[in-house]
CSV table of C-alpha atoms in Angstrom, one decimal:
chain,number,residue,atom,x,y,z
N,1,MET,CA,6.5,-16.7,-6.0
N,2,ILE,CA,6.9,-13.0,-5.0
N,3,ILE,CA,4.5,-10.5,-6.4
N,4,PHE,CA,4.8,-6.7,-6.0
N,5,PHE,CA,2.0,-4.2,-6.5
N,6,ASP,CA,2.1,-0.5,-7.1
N,7,VAL,CA,-0.5,1.5,-5.1
N,8,ASP,CA,-1.6,4.5,-7.1
N,9,GLY,CA,-2.9,3.5,-10.5
N,10,VAL,CA,-3.1,-0.2,-9.6
N,11,LEU,CA,-4.6,-0.8,-6.1
N,12,ILE,CA,-6.1,2.7,-5.9
N,13,ASN,CA,-7.9,4.5,-8.6
N,14,GLY,CA,-6.4,7.9,-8.5
N,15,TRP,CA,-3.3,9.1,-10.4
N,16,HIS,CA,-2.5,6.9,-13.4
N,17,ALA,CA,0.2,7.2,-16.1
N,18,ASN,CA,-2.6,7.3,-18.7
N,19,PRO,CA,-4.5,10.6,-18.2
N,20,SER,CA,-7.8,9.1,-19.4
N,21,LEU,CA,-7.7,6.7,-16.5
N,22,ARG,CA,-7.1,9.3,-13.7
N,23,LYS,CA,-9.5,10.0,-10.9
N,24,PRO,CA,-8.1,13.1,-9.3
N,25,TRP,CA,-8.4,13.3,-5.5
N,26,ASP,CA,-8.3,17.1,-5.6
N,27,LEU,CA,-11.1,17.6,-8.2
N,28,ASN,CA,-13.3,19.5,-5.8
N,29,ILE,CA,-10.6,21.0,-3.6
N,30,GLU,CA,-11.5,24.6,-4.4
N,31,LYS,CA,-15.1,24.1,-3.4
N,32,ASP,CA,-14.4,22.0,-0.4
N,33,LEU,CA,-11.3,23.8,1.1
N,34,GLY,CA,-11.0,27.0,-0.9
N,35,VAL,CA,-7.7,25.9,-2.3
N,36,ASP,CA,-6.5,27.1,-5.7
N,37,ARG,CA,-6.2,23.7,-7.4
N,38,GLY,CA,-3.9,24.7,-10.2
N,39,GLY,CA,-1.7,26.8,-8.0
N,40,PHE,CA,-1.4,24.0,-5.5
N,41,GLN,CA,-0.5,21.4,-8.1
N,42,ARG,CA,2.2,23.6,-9.6
N,43,ARG,CA,3.7,24.7,-6.3
N,44,PHE,CA,3.6,21.3,-4.6
N,45,PHE,CA,3.7,18.6,-7.3
N,46,GLY,CA,5.7,20.7,-9.9
N,47,ILE,CA,5.2,20.8,-13.6
N,48,ASP,CA,6.0,18.2,-16.3
N,49,GLY,CA,9.7,17.8,-16.7
N,50,PHE,CA,10.5,19.2,-13.3
N,51,ARG,CA,8.5,17.1,-10.9
N,52,HIS,CA,11.7,15.6,-9.5
N,53,LEU,CA,12.5,19.0,-8.1
N,54,SER,CA,9.2,19.6,-6.4
N,55,PRO,CA,8.4,19.6,-2.7
N,56,MET,CA,6.4,16.4,-3.2
N,57,ALA,CA,9.5,14.7,-4.7
N,58,GLU,CA,11.5,15.7,-1.7
N,59,CYS,CA,8.9,14.2,0.6
N,60,ALA,CA,8.5,11.0,-1.4
N,61,SER,CA,12.3,10.4,-1.3
N,62,GLY,CA,12.5,10.9,2.5
N,63,ARG,CA,14.4,14.2,2.3
N,64,ARG,CA,11.6,16.4,3.7
N,65,ASP,CA,8.6,16.1,6.0
N,66,LEU,CA,5.3,16.3,4.2
N,67,LYS,CA,3.5,18.5,6.8
N,68,GLU,CA,6.4,20.9,7.0
N,69,ALA,CA,6.4,21.3,3.2
N,70,LEU,CA,2.6,21.8,3.1
N,71,ARG,CA,2.8,24.5,5.8
N,72,LYS,CA,5.0,26.6,3.6
N,73,ILE,CA,2.7,26.3,0.6
N,74,LEU,CA,-0.9,26.1,1.7
N,75,PRO,CA,-1.4,29.7,2.9
N,76,SER,CA,-0.3,30.9,-0.6
N,77,VAL,CA,-3.0,28.8,-2.3
N,78,GLY,CA,-5.9,29.7,-0.1
N,79,PHE,CA,-5.8,27.3,2.8
N,80,SER,CA,-5.4,28.7,6.3
N,81,GLY,CA,-6.6,25.8,8.4
N,82,PRO,CA,-4.6,23.2,10.3
N,83,VAL,CA,-2.3,21.2,8.0
N,84,ASP,CA,-3.6,18.0,9.6
N,85,ASP,CA,-7.1,18.8,8.3
N,86,PHE,CA,-5.7,19.2,4.8
N,87,VAL,CA,-3.7,15.9,5.0
N,88,LYS,CA,-6.8,14.1,6.3
N,89,TYR,CA,-8.8,15.4,3.3
N,90,TRP,CA,-6.1,14.4,0.9
N,91,PHE,CA,-5.6,10.9,2.1
N,92,GLU,CA,-9.3,10.1,2.4
N,93,LYS,CA,-10.1,11.5,-1.0
N,94,ASP,CA,-7.1,9.6,-2.5
N,95,SER,CA,-8.3,6.2,-1.3
N,96,LEU,CA,-10.6,4.9,-4.0
N,97,ILE,CA,-9.7,1.2,-3.8
N,98,ASN,CA,-9.8,-0.8,-7.0
N,99,ASP,CA,-12.2,-3.5,-5.7
N,100,ASP,CA,-11.6,-5.8,-8.7
N,101,VAL,CA,-7.9,-5.8,-8.1
N,102,MET,CA,-8.3,-6.4,-4.4
N,103,LYS,CA,-10.5,-9.4,-5.1
N,104,LEU,CA,-7.6,-10.9,-7.0
N,105,VAL,CA,-5.1,-9.9,-4.2
N,106,ARG,CA,-7.2,-11.8,-1.7
N,107,ARG,CA,-7.2,-14.9,-4.0
N,108,LEU,CA,-3.4,-14.7,-4.3
N,109,ALA,CA,-3.0,-14.2,-0.5
N,110,ASP,CA,-4.9,-17.5,0.0
N,111,ASP,CA,-2.2,-19.3,-1.9
N,112,GLY,CA,0.4,-20.5,0.5
N,113,GLU,CA,3.2,-20.3,-2.0
N,114,ILE,CA,2.9,-16.6,-2.9
N,115,LYS,CA,4.2,-13.6,-1.0
N,116,LEU,CA,2.6,-10.2,-1.7
N,117,PHE,CA,4.3,-6.9,-1.2
N,118,LEU,CA,3.7,-3.2,-2.0
N,119,ALA,CA,6.3,-1.4,-4.0
N,120,THR,CA,5.2,2.2,-4.1
N,121,GLY,CA,6.4,5.8,-4.3
N,122,GLN,CA,5.2,7.4,-1.0
N,123,GLU,CA,6.2,9.7,1.8
N,124,HIS,CA,6.0,8.5,5.4
N,125,TYR,CA,2.6,9.7,6.5
N,126,ARG,CA,0.6,8.3,3.5
N,127,ALA,CA,2.6,5.1,3.6
N,128,ARG,CA,1.5,4.6,7.2
N,129,TYR,CA,-2.1,5.6,6.3
N,130,LEU,CA,-2.2,3.0,3.5
N,131,TRP,CA,-0.7,0.3,5.6
N,132,ASP,CA,-2.6,0.9,8.8
N,133,ASP,CA,-5.7,3.0,8.3
N,134,LEU,CA,-6.6,1.7,4.8
N,135,GLY,CA,-5.8,-1.8,6.0
N,136,PHE,CA,-3.3,-3.0,3.3
N,137,ARG,CA,-1.4,-4.7,6.1
N,138,HIS,CA,-4.2,-7.3,6.3
N,139,HIS,CA,-3.5,-8.4,2.7
N,140,PHE,CA,0.2,-7.9,2.1
N,141,ASP,CA,3.3,-9.3,3.6
N,142,GLY,CA,5.1,-6.0,3.6
N,143,ILE,CA,5.5,-2.5,2.1
N,144,PHE,CA,8.5,-1.0,0.4
N,145,TYR,CA,8.2,2.7,-0.3
N,146,SER,CA,10.4,5.4,-1.6
N,147,ALA,CA,10.8,7.6,1.5
N,148,SER,CA,11.8,4.6,3.6
N,149,ILE,CA,14.3,3.4,1.0
N,150,GLY,CA,15.7,6.8,0.2
N,151,PHE,CA,15.3,6.6,-3.6
N,152,SER,CA,12.4,7.3,-5.9
N,153,LYS,CA,10.8,4.5,-8.0
N,154,LYS,CA,12.4,6.1,-11.0
N,155,GLU,CA,15.9,5.2,-9.7
N,156,ARG,CA,17.2,1.7,-10.1
N,157,GLN,CA,18.5,1.8,-6.5
N,158,PHE,CA,14.9,1.5,-5.3
N,159,PHE,CA,14.6,-2.0,-6.8
N,160,GLN,CA,18.1,-3.0,-5.9
N,161,ALA,CA,17.4,-2.1,-2.2
N,162,ILE,CA,14.3,-4.4,-2.3
N,163,ASN,CA,16.3,-7.2,-3.9
N,164,ARG,CA,18.8,-7.0,-1.0
N,165,ALA,CA,16.1,-6.7,1.7
N,166,LEU,CA,14.3,-9.9,0.5
N,167,ASP,CA,17.5,-11.6,-0.8
N,168,ILE,CA,15.9,-12.0,-4.2
N,169,SER,CA,18.1,-14.1,-6.5
N,170,PRO,CA,18.5,-13.3,-10.2
N,171,ASP,CA,16.5,-16.3,-11.3
N,172,GLU,CA,13.5,-15.6,-9.0
N,173,LYS,CA,12.0,-12.8,-11.3
N,174,PRO,CA,9.3,-11.5,-9.0
N,175,LEU,CA,6.1,-10.3,-10.7
N,176,PHE,CA,5.4,-6.6,-10.6
N,177,PHE,CA,2.4,-4.6,-11.6
N,178,ASP,CA,2.7,-0.9,-12.2
N,179,ASP,CA,1.0,1.7,-14.4
N,180,GLN,CA,4.2,3.5,-15.5
N,181,PRO,CA,6.2,2.0,-18.4
N,182,GLU,CA,9.5,3.7,-17.4
N,183,ILE,CA,9.2,2.2,-13.9
N,184,ILE,CA,8.5,-1.2,-15.3
N,185,SER,CA,11.7,-0.9,-17.4
N,186,LEU,CA,13.8,-0.1,-14.3
N,187,ALA,CA,12.3,-3.0,-12.4
N,188,ASN,CA,13.0,-5.4,-15.3
N,189,GLU,CA,16.6,-4.2,-15.3
N,190,ALA,CA,16.7,-5.3,-11.6
N,191,GLY,CA,15.6,-8.8,-12.6
N,192,TRP,CA,11.9,-8.4,-12.0
N,193,ASP,CA,9.1,-9.5,-14.3
N,194,GLY,CA,7.2,-6.3,-14.7
N,195,LYS,CA,3.9,-5.8,-16.4
N,196,GLU,CA,2.2,-2.5,-17.2
N,197,PHE,CA,-1.1,-2.2,-15.5
N,198,ILE,CA,-4.1,-0.8,-17.4
N,199,SER,CA,-6.9,-2.9,-16.2
N,200,VAL,CA,-7.6,-5.9,-13.9
N,201,GLU,CA,-7.3,-8.2,-17.0
N,202,ASP,CA,-3.5,-7.5,-16.9
N,203,ILE,CA,-3.4,-9.5,-13.7
N,204,GLN,CA,-6.0,-12.1,-14.5
N,205,ASN,CA,-4.5,-13.0,-17.9
N,206,HIS,CA,-0.8,-13.0,-16.9
N,207,ARG,CA,0.7,-16.2,-18.0
N,208,ARG,CA,2.2,-16.9,-14.6
N,209,LEU,CA,-1.1,-16.4,-12.8
N,210,VAL,CA,-3.8,-17.8,-15.0
N,211,HIS,CA,-3.7,-21.2,-13.3
N,212,ILE,CA,-4.7,-19.7,-10.0
N,213,TRP,CA,-8.1,-18.5,-11.2
N,214,ARG,CA,-9.1,-21.9,-12.5
């Protein structure tokens, strides 16, 4: 069996499709770094309906370097320090691991018949941070992320590329946990068995996994 996990909203408590479940990494950014939080969000992440045109979207699809994009925006929102300091702050604050989910991941990793992968929307720097610094490489067999693939998770080519890379057959139906319903729909179109993630019970109670916890 192959199981894919999203990162943000599943393995990490941060951004989530459900606003009531979000734990923003930048909540204290004005106090800590002097950055205009609202201005930074608008200029870097974009606004609803146009986020696909934002600098972050360019970075997450591999078309632009994160640090280069930040250098152009940060001075206008109140940050004059080294961009590496800002990136360090961001990545460390946006690393609140969901311990309950990771306990299940470790159980799944102990099963010799299961392969675990990350399927996530990331730019290159944070993908490396998640894999190496945060240590996901110790628990997963590989990482697939949007900047490396060249398509966002909201494009079906993202999932098609993973199917080709792992030679996933149409009848394999790999499991996939993600917090965004529209992404789940695209994954299912690619032959995956996607499940919207709201809480750890969505993994524990999945019909294809319940036998593992017994």
